[in-house]
mmCIF file of C-alpha atoms in Angstrom:
data_model
loop_
_atom_site.group_PDB
_atom_site.id
_atom_site.type_symbol
_atom_site.label_atom_id
_atom_site.label_comp_id
_atom_site.label_asym_id
_atom_site.label_seq_id
_atom_site.Cartn_x
_atom_site.Cartn_y
_atom_site.Cartn_z
ATOM 1 C CA LEU N 12 -74.155 -153.030 42.854
ATOM 2 C CA ASP N 13 -77.790 -153.308 43.763
ATOM 3 C CA SER N 14 -80.345 -150.818 42.544
ATOM 4 C CA SER N 15 -79.982 -148.670 45.640
ATOM 5 C CA ALA N 16 -76.181 -148.599 45.587
ATOM 6 C CA THR N 17 -74.247 -145.442 44.826
ATOM 7 C CA LEU N 18 -73.172 -145.249 41.210
ATOM 8 C CA SER N 19 -69.832 -144.040 39.938
ATOM 9 C CA PRO N 20 -68.992 -140.431 40.841
ATOM 10 C CA ASN N 21 -68.100 -139.847 37.197
ATOM 11 C CA SER N 22 -70.757 -138.248 35.036
ATOM 12 C CA SER N 23 -69.742 -140.232 31.944
ATOM 13 C CA MET N 24 -71.886 -143.306 32.384
ATOM 14 C CA THR N 25 -72.220 -144.754 28.897
ATOM 15 C CA THR N 26 -70.800 -148.145 29.871
ATOM 16 C CA LYS N 27 -72.007 -148.086 33.450
ATOM 17 C CA GLU N 28 -75.516 -147.112 32.393
ATOM 18 C CA LEU N 29 -75.765 -150.155 30.168
ATOM 19 C CA GLN N 30 -74.265 -152.423 32.810
ATOM 20 C CA GLU N 31 -76.787 -151.174 35.375
ATOM 21 C CA TYR N 32 -79.647 -151.534 32.913
ATOM 22 C CA TRP N 33 -78.800 -155.154 32.103
ATOM 23 C CA ARG N 34 -78.297 -155.942 35.773
ATOM 24 C CA ASN N 35 -81.822 -154.706 36.400
ATOM 25 C CA GLU N 36 -83.100 -156.766 33.469
ATOM 26 C CA LYS N 37 -81.488 -159.910 34.864
ATOM 27 C CA ARG N 38 -82.910 -159.230 38.315
ATOM 28 C CA GLN N 39 -86.397 -159.496 36.892
ATOM 29 C CA CYS N 40 -85.912 -163.270 36.895
ATOM 30 C CA LYS N 41 -85.351 -163.220 40.653
ATOM 31 C CA GLN N 42 -88.544 -162.270 42.391
ATOM 32 C CA ILE N 43 -88.022 -160.521 45.693
ATOM 33 C CA LYS N 44 -90.363 -162.090 48.202
ATOM 34 C CA LEU N 45 -92.177 -159.793 50.578
ATOM 35 C CA LEU N 46 -93.910 -160.600 53.847
ATOM 36 C CA PHE N 47 -96.808 -158.627 55.288
ATOM 37 C CA GLU N 48 -97.301 -158.248 59.031
ATOM 38 C CA ILE N 49 -100.018 -156.282 60.853
ATOM 39 C CA PRO N 50 -98.722 -156.082 64.425
ATOM 40 C CA SER N 51 -100.908 -153.293 65.786
ATOM 41 C CA THR N 52 -103.809 -150.926 65.243
ATOM 42 C CA ARG N 53 -105.003 -147.579 66.519
ATOM 43 C CA ILE N 54 -108.462 -146.054 66.720
ATOM 44 C CA VAL N 55 -108.779 -142.615 65.148
ATOM 45 C CA GLU N 56 -111.560 -140.204 66.054
ATOM 46 C CA HIS N 57 -111.774 -137.329 63.601
ATOM 47 C CA HIS N 58 -114.677 -134.866 63.841
ATOM 48 C CA LEU N 59 -117.771 -137.053 63.422
ATOM 49 C CA SER N 60 -115.941 -140.132 62.127
ATOM 50 C CA LYS N 61 -114.235 -142.952 63.950
ATOM 51 C CA TYR N 62 -112.177 -145.706 62.338
ATOM 52 C CA VAL N 63 -109.372 -148.213 62.890
ATOM 53 C CA MET N 64 -105.945 -147.741 61.304
ATOM 54 C CA TYR N 65 -104.008 -150.962 60.660
ATOM 55 C CA LYS N 66 -100.229 -150.760 60.851
ATOM 56 C CA ILE N 67 -98.730 -152.811 57.997
ATOM 57 C CA ILE N 68 -95.074 -153.796 58.039
ATOM 58 C CA ILE N 69 -93.692 -154.979 54.698
ATOM 59 C CA LEU N 70 -90.543 -157.069 55.035
ATOM 60 C CA GLN N 71 -88.215 -158.539 52.466
ATOM 61 C CA THR N 72 -87.560 -162.198 53.226
ATOM 62 C CA GLY N 73 -84.123 -162.855 54.611
ATOM 63 C CA SER N 74 -83.457 -159.164 55.235
ATOM 64 C CA PHE N 75 -82.673 -157.052 58.268
ATOM 65 C CA ASP N 76 -84.860 -154.305 59.713
ATOM 66 C CA SER N 77 -83.359 -151.735 57.336
ATOM 67 C CA ASN N 78 -85.331 -153.372 54.512
ATOM 68 C CA LYS N 79 -88.774 -152.939 55.979
ATOM 69 C CA SER N 80 -91.480 -150.439 55.135
ATOM 70 C CA VAL N 81 -94.243 -149.285 57.472
ATOM 71 C CA ILE N 82 -97.593 -147.916 56.274
ATOM 72 C CA GLU N 83 -101.069 -147.482 57.751
ATOM 73 C CA ARG N 84 -104.390 -148.252 56.058
ATOM 74 C CA ARG N 85 -108.010 -148.324 57.223
ATOM 75 C CA TYR N 86 -110.806 -150.781 56.411
ATOM 76 C CA SER N 87 -112.202 -148.533 53.665
ATOM 77 C CA ASP N 88 -108.770 -148.499 51.940
ATOM 78 C CA PHE N 89 -108.734 -152.295 51.817
ATOM 79 C CA GLU N 90 -112.349 -152.309 50.667
ATOM 80 C CA LYS N 91 -111.577 -149.884 47.819
ATOM 81 C CA LEU N 92 -108.572 -151.986 46.772
ATOM 82 C CA HIS N 93 -110.693 -155.131 46.651
ATOM 83 C CA ARG N 94 -113.412 -153.415 44.639
ATOM 84 C CA ASN N 95 -110.856 -152.050 42.152
ATOM 85 C CA LEU N 96 -109.110 -155.410 41.779
ATOM 86 C CA LEU N 97 -112.409 -157.202 41.146
ATOM 87 C CA GLU N 98 -112.905 -155.039 38.053
ATOM 88 C CA GLU N 99 -109.761 -156.514 36.498
ATOM 89 C CA PHE N 100 -109.081 -159.789 38.293
ATOM 90 C CA SER N 101 -112.508 -161.250 39.113
ATOM 91 C CA GLU N 102 -111.453 -164.814 38.205
ATOM 92 C CA GLU N 103 -108.250 -164.683 40.228
ATOM 93 C CA LEU N 104 -110.163 -163.371 43.240
ATOM 94 C CA GLU N 105 -113.015 -165.843 42.954
ATOM 95 C CA ASP N 106 -111.913 -167.846 46.006
ATOM 96 C CA VAL N 107 -110.461 -164.912 47.980
ATOM 97 C CA THR N 108 -112.630 -163.887 50.915
ATOM 98 C CA PHE N 109 -112.728 -160.288 52.060
ATOM 99 C CA PRO N 110 -113.654 -159.378 55.669
ATOM 100 C CA LYS N 111 -117.242 -158.167 55.652
ATOM 101 C CA LYS N 112 -118.491 -155.092 57.441
ATOM 102 C CA THR N 113 -120.401 -155.572 60.657
ATOM 103 C CA LEU N 114 -123.227 -153.371 61.858
ATOM 104 C CA THR N 115 -121.895 -153.349 65.414
ATOM 105 C CA GLY N 116 -118.726 -154.258 67.263
ATOM 106 C CA ASN N 117 -116.266 -152.811 64.740
ATOM 107 C CA PHE N 118 -114.133 -151.401 67.538
ATOM 108 C CA THR N 119 -114.095 -154.439 69.815
ATOM 109 C CA GLU N 120 -110.766 -156.115 70.405
ATOM 110 C CA GLU N 121 -112.130 -159.379 69.012
ATOM 111 C CA ILE N 122 -113.219 -157.909 65.660
ATOM 112 C CA ILE N 123 -110.036 -155.847 65.285
ATOM 113 C CA ASN N 124 -107.846 -158.908 65.929
ATOM 114 C CA GLU N 125 -109.862 -160.970 63.453
ATOM 115 C CA ARG N 126 -109.403 -158.314 60.803
ATOM 116 C CA LYS N 127 -105.682 -157.993 61.504
ATOM 117 C CA LEU N 128 -105.250 -161.676 60.668
ATOM 118 C CA ALA N 129 -107.676 -161.506 57.741
ATOM 119 C CA PHE N 130 -105.953 -158.506 56.140
ATOM 120 C CA LYS N 131 -102.540 -160.111 56.630
ATOM 121 C CA ASP N 132 -103.724 -163.255 54.799
ATOM 122 C CA TYR N 133 -105.445 -161.109 52.176
ATOM 123 C CA LEU N 134 -102.258 -159.193 51.324
ATOM 124 C CA ARG N 135 -100.245 -162.414 51.282
ATOM 125 C CA LEU N 136 -102.699 -163.965 48.823
ATOM 126 C CA LEU N 137 -102.720 -160.910 46.570
ATOM 127 C CA TYR N 138 -98.942 -160.790 46.501
ATOM 128 C CA SER N 139 -98.764 -164.497 45.610
ATOM 129 C CA MET N 140 -100.606 -163.760 42.329
ATOM 130 C CA LYS N 141 -98.114 -162.473 39.784
ATOM 131 C CA TYR N 142 -100.461 -160.276 37.762
ATOM 132 C CA ILE N 143 -101.997 -158.717 40.857
ATOM 133 C CA ARG N 144 -98.724 -157.927 42.617
ATOM 134 C CA ARG N 145 -97.503 -156.219 39.436
ATOM 135 C CA SER N 146 -100.744 -154.323 38.900
ATOM 136 C CA LYS N 147 -100.879 -150.558 39.321
ATOM 137 C CA LYS N 148 -103.908 -150.886 41.603
ATOM 138 C CA PHE N 149 -102.038 -153.072 44.106
ATOM 139 C CA ILE N 150 -98.875 -150.942 43.997
ATOM 140 C CA ASP N 151 -100.920 -147.756 44.384
ATOM 141 C CA PHE N 152 -102.600 -149.165 47.481
ATOM 142 C CA LEU N 153 -99.180 -149.656 49.095
ATOM 143 C CA THR N 154 -97.526 -146.398 47.971
ATOM 144 C CA ARG N 155 -99.931 -143.761 46.658
ATOM 145 C CA PRO N 156 -101.105 -142.152 49.960
ATOM 146 C CA GLU N 157 -97.507 -141.582 51.053
ATOM 147 C CA LEU N 158 -96.521 -140.268 47.614
ATOM 148 C CA GLN N 159 -99.467 -137.871 47.588
ATOM 149 C CA GLU N 160 -98.402 -136.545 50.981
ATOM 150 C CA ALA N 161 -94.773 -136.223 49.873
ATOM 151 C CA TYR N 162 -95.617 -134.338 46.692
ATOM 152 C CA GLY N 163 -97.977 -132.088 48.645
ATOM 153 C CA CYS N 164 -95.055 -131.207 50.934
ATOM 154 C CA LEU N 165 -92.806 -130.650 47.919
ATOM 155 C CA ARG N 166 -95.310 -128.253 46.336
ATOM 156 C CA GLY N 167 -95.550 -126.411 49.644
ATOM 157 C CA GLY N 168 -91.776 -126.013 49.881
ATOM 158 C CA GLN N 169 -91.488 -128.460 52.800
ATOM 159 C CA TYR N 170 -88.532 -130.219 51.214
ATOM 160 C CA THR N 171 -87.189 -131.877 54.372
ATOM 161 C CA LYS N 172 -90.544 -133.517 55.142
ATOM 162 C CA ALA N 173 -91.074 -134.466 51.481
ATOM 163 C CA LEU N 174 -87.600 -136.003 51.331
ATOM 164 C CA GLU N 175 -88.166 -138.022 54.499
ATOM 165 C CA ILE N 176 -91.307 -139.602 53.017
ATOM 166 C CA LEU N 177 -89.875 -140.109 49.515
ATOM 167 C CA VAL N 178 -86.791 -141.926 50.803
ATOM 168 C CA GLU N 179 -89.079 -144.296 52.723
ATOM 169 C CA VAL N 180 -91.282 -144.914 49.690
ATOM 170 C CA ILE N 181 -88.490 -145.427 47.173
ATOM 171 C CA GLY N 182 -87.237 -148.528 48.981
ATOM 172 C CA LEU N 183 -90.676 -150.122 48.793
ATOM 173 C CA GLN N 184 -91.136 -149.064 45.162
ATOM 174 C CA GLU N 185 -87.819 -150.635 44.216
ATOM 175 C CA ARG N 186 -88.942 -153.954 45.695
ATOM 176 C CA LEU N 187 -92.465 -153.846 44.284
ATOM 177 C CA MET N 188 -91.477 -152.698 40.788
ATOM 178 C CA ARG N 189 -88.287 -154.655 40.273
ATOM 179 C CA GLY N 190 -89.414 -155.703 36.818
ATOM 180 C CA ASN N 191 -90.144 -152.115 35.780
ATOM 181 C CA PRO N 192 -87.211 -149.936 36.940
ATOM 182 C CA VAL N 193 -88.326 -146.941 34.857
ATOM 183 C CA ALA N 194 -91.511 -146.654 36.948
ATOM 184 C CA ILE N 195 -89.591 -145.282 39.933
ATOM 185 C CA VAL N 196 -87.858 -142.522 37.946
ATOM 186 C CA PRO N 197 -90.386 -139.819 39.011
ATOM 187 C CA THR N 198 -89.766 -140.587 42.695
ATOM 188 C CA LEU N 199 -85.992 -140.564 42.211
ATOM 189 C CA CYS N 200 -86.270 -137.216 40.421
ATOM 190 C CA ALA N 201 -88.454 -135.769 43.189
ATOM 191 C CA ILE N 202 -85.686 -136.746 45.633
ATOM 192 C CA VAL N 203 -83.175 -134.966 43.371
ATOM 193 C CA VAL N 204 -85.338 -131.818 43.451
ATOM 194 C CA CYS N 205 -85.603 -131.922 47.258
ATOM 195 C CA HIS N 206 -81.872 -132.406 47.787
ATOM 196 C CA LYS N 207 -81.085 -129.662 45.267
ATOM 197 C CA ASP N 208 -83.398 -127.151 46.962
ATOM 198 C CA LEU N 209 -81.977 -128.149 50.353
ATOM 199 C CA GLU N 210 -78.522 -127.386 48.920
ATOM 200 C CA ASN N 211 -77.294 -130.976 49.072
ATOM 201 C CA PRO N 212 -75.827 -131.173 45.546
ATOM 202 C CA ALA N 213 -73.811 -134.362 46.154
ATOM 203 C CA SER N 214 -76.887 -136.292 47.303
ATOM 204 C CA ALA N 215 -78.948 -134.802 44.470
ATOM 205 C CA PHE N 216 -76.319 -135.948 41.977
ATOM 206 C CA GLU N 217 -76.217 -139.448 43.490
ATOM 207 C CA TYR N 218 -79.970 -139.952 43.070
ATOM 208 C CA GLY N 219 -79.828 -138.299 39.649
ATOM 209 C CA GLU N 220 -77.347 -140.927 38.501
ATOM 210 C CA LYS N 221 -79.684 -143.676 39.645
ATOM 211 C CA ALA N 222 -82.541 -142.137 37.686
ATOM 212 C CA LEU N 223 -80.390 -141.571 34.604
ATOM 213 C CA ALA N 224 -79.213 -145.201 34.657
ATOM 214 C CA ARG N 225 -82.844 -146.312 34.412
ATOM 215 C CA LEU N 226 -83.450 -144.036 31.432
ATOM 216 C CA CYS N 227 -80.376 -145.007 29.419
ATOM 217 C CA VAL N 228 -82.503 -146.826 26.841
ATOM 218 C CA HIS N 229 -85.625 -144.711 27.399
ATOM 219 C CA THR N 230 -84.461 -141.339 26.105
ATOM 220 C CA SER N 231 -87.974 -140.410 24.983
ATOM 221 C CA HIS N 232 -89.154 -140.453 28.607
ATOM 222 C CA ARG N 233 -90.554 -137.086 29.736
ATOM 223 C CA TYR N 234 -88.027 -136.891 32.581
ATOM 224 C CA TYR N 235 -84.945 -137.573 30.437
ATOM 225 C CA MET N 236 -84.092 -134.092 29.151
ATOM 226 C CA PRO N 237 -85.020 -132.173 32.360
ATOM 227 C CA LEU N 238 -82.942 -134.671 34.341
ATOM 228 C CA LEU N 239 -79.973 -134.227 32.014
ATOM 229 C CA GLU N 240 -80.176 -130.440 32.376
ATOM 230 C CA THR N 241 -80.275 -130.740 36.167
ATOM 231 C CA MET N 242 -77.379 -133.209 36.201
ATOM 232 C CA ILE N 243 -75.261 -130.835 34.089
ATOM 233 C CA THR N 244 -75.897 -128.031 36.583
ATOM 234 C CA LEU N 245 -75.058 -130.293 39.524
ATOM 235 C CA ALA N 246 -71.947 -131.715 37.885
ATOM 236 C CA TYR N 247 -70.655 -128.199 37.186
ATOM 237 C CA GLU N 248 -71.368 -127.171 40.790
ATOM 238 C CA LEU N 249 -69.576 -130.255 42.143
ATOM 239 C CA GLY N 250 -66.592 -129.947 39.817
ATOM 240 C CA LYS N 251 -67.402 -133.184 37.991
ATOM 241 C CA ASP N 252 -67.085 -133.890 34.276
ATOM 242 C CA PHE N 253 -70.274 -132.579 32.700
ATOM 243 C CA LEU N 254 -69.181 -132.674 29.048
ATOM 244 C CA SER N 255 -70.480 -136.193 28.402
ATOM 245 C CA LEU N 256 -73.860 -135.171 29.833
ATOM 246 C CA GLN N 257 -73.814 -132.058 27.678
ATOM 247 C CA GLU N 258 -73.115 -134.227 24.621
ATOM 248 C CA LYS N 259 -76.109 -136.431 25.431
ATOM 249 C CA LEU N 260 -78.297 -133.353 25.791
ATOM 250 C CA GLU N 261 -77.171 -131.956 22.428
ATOM 251 C CA GLU N 262 -77.670 -135.360 20.814
ATOM 252 C CA TRP N 263 -81.196 -135.526 22.250
ATOM 253 C CA LYS N 264 -81.992 -132.043 20.932
ATOM 254 C CA THR N 265 -80.908 -132.930 17.393
ATOM 255 C CA LYS N 266 -83.284 -135.907 17.345
ATOM 256 C CA LYS N 267 -86.304 -134.134 18.799
ATOM 257 C CA ASP N 268 -88.474 -131.319 17.519
ATOM 258 C CA PRO N 269 -88.062 -128.154 19.579
ATOM 259 C CA ILE N 270 -90.983 -128.333 22.021
ATOM 260 C CA ARG N 271 -91.765 -126.815 25.380
ATOM 261 C CA VAL N 272 -89.982 -128.938 27.989
ATOM 262 C CA PHE N 273 -90.610 -128.524 31.698
ATOM 263 C CA THR N 274 -87.772 -128.244 34.190
ATOM 264 C CA LEU N 275 -87.260 -131.156 36.575
ATOM 265 C CA LYS N 276 -88.895 -129.217 39.405
ATOM 266 C CA GLU N 277 -91.868 -128.236 37.240
ATOM 267 C CA LEU N 278 -92.407 -131.892 36.343
ATOM 268 C CA ALA N 279 -92.123 -132.973 39.976
ATOM 269 C CA VAL N 280 -94.709 -130.507 41.299
ATOM 270 C CA ARG N 281 -97.185 -131.734 38.674
ATOM 271 C CA GLU N 282 -97.099 -135.329 39.918
ATOM 272 C CA TYR N 283 -100.146 -136.470 41.913
ATOM 273 C CA VAL N 284 -102.031 -133.200 41.359
#
C-alpha cells in the first residue's frame, strides 16, 4: 500500500497501523523527485493593480498525469519566498540568482518568458537542496494559499469547494512531506470533516483511517482524541467494529488529565485563521 491507498475497512488497526507507520518510515530513505514546469502565464488586472500569474505544474518523476499538481503564483510570491529563505539559508542561497524587478517592460512577452525560465530553474535549485525542500517556508509557498482558500470555504460551509481544493493539496503535501507523515494529519482531518458534513460517511472513514495510521505512535497529538471520537461515530453509522476504537479512546482518557478538547470540526475551522 502506498500512503494514498485505502486502508483496511476494519476499524481495529493495531497491527495495520504499525505496519503503515513503518512503511512510511522506510519510505523516508527514498526521496520522491519532483519536477517543476511553468508552461504558461496570465495577466491579471484587479482594480488599480496589474500583475502576471505564473502557472506552475509540479510533476513526480516517472509518473502519469494523475500525479501532478497545478498552482499559480505571482512575482511578489516568489520574491517573498526568496526573502524568507535568505533569513535562514543565506549560505545555501549565496550563488542562487533571483530575477530582479524591472522599472518597465514587466508585461512584455520577452520579460515574461525570461522569468518563466528563471523561476523554473529557481524552483529546481531550491528543491535540490535537502534542507530547503524540507523547510516550512518552501512547503508553505507551494501549499499555503490553496489551504487558506480551502479552510475559508470550510468555515463558510462550502464543503464541496473546500473538499475539491483539499484533495488536490493532499497529494502534493504527501510528496513534499514524505519524511514527516504526521504533518499532513490536519489536511486529512479537514477532508474527513467535509465528507462527514456532505453525508459521505464511507469516504470520511477512509480518510480518517489514513490520518489515524499516521498518529499511531503520536497519541499526544491534538487531533488524536477528536479523530478517534469522529471515527467511532462513523464506524457505528457504517456498521463497522467500533469497539477497538472505543478502547483506544478510553485508554487515552486514563492517561490524560481531563481537559477541554475540541471536536474534529472545531479544530479544523481554527486552522489558518
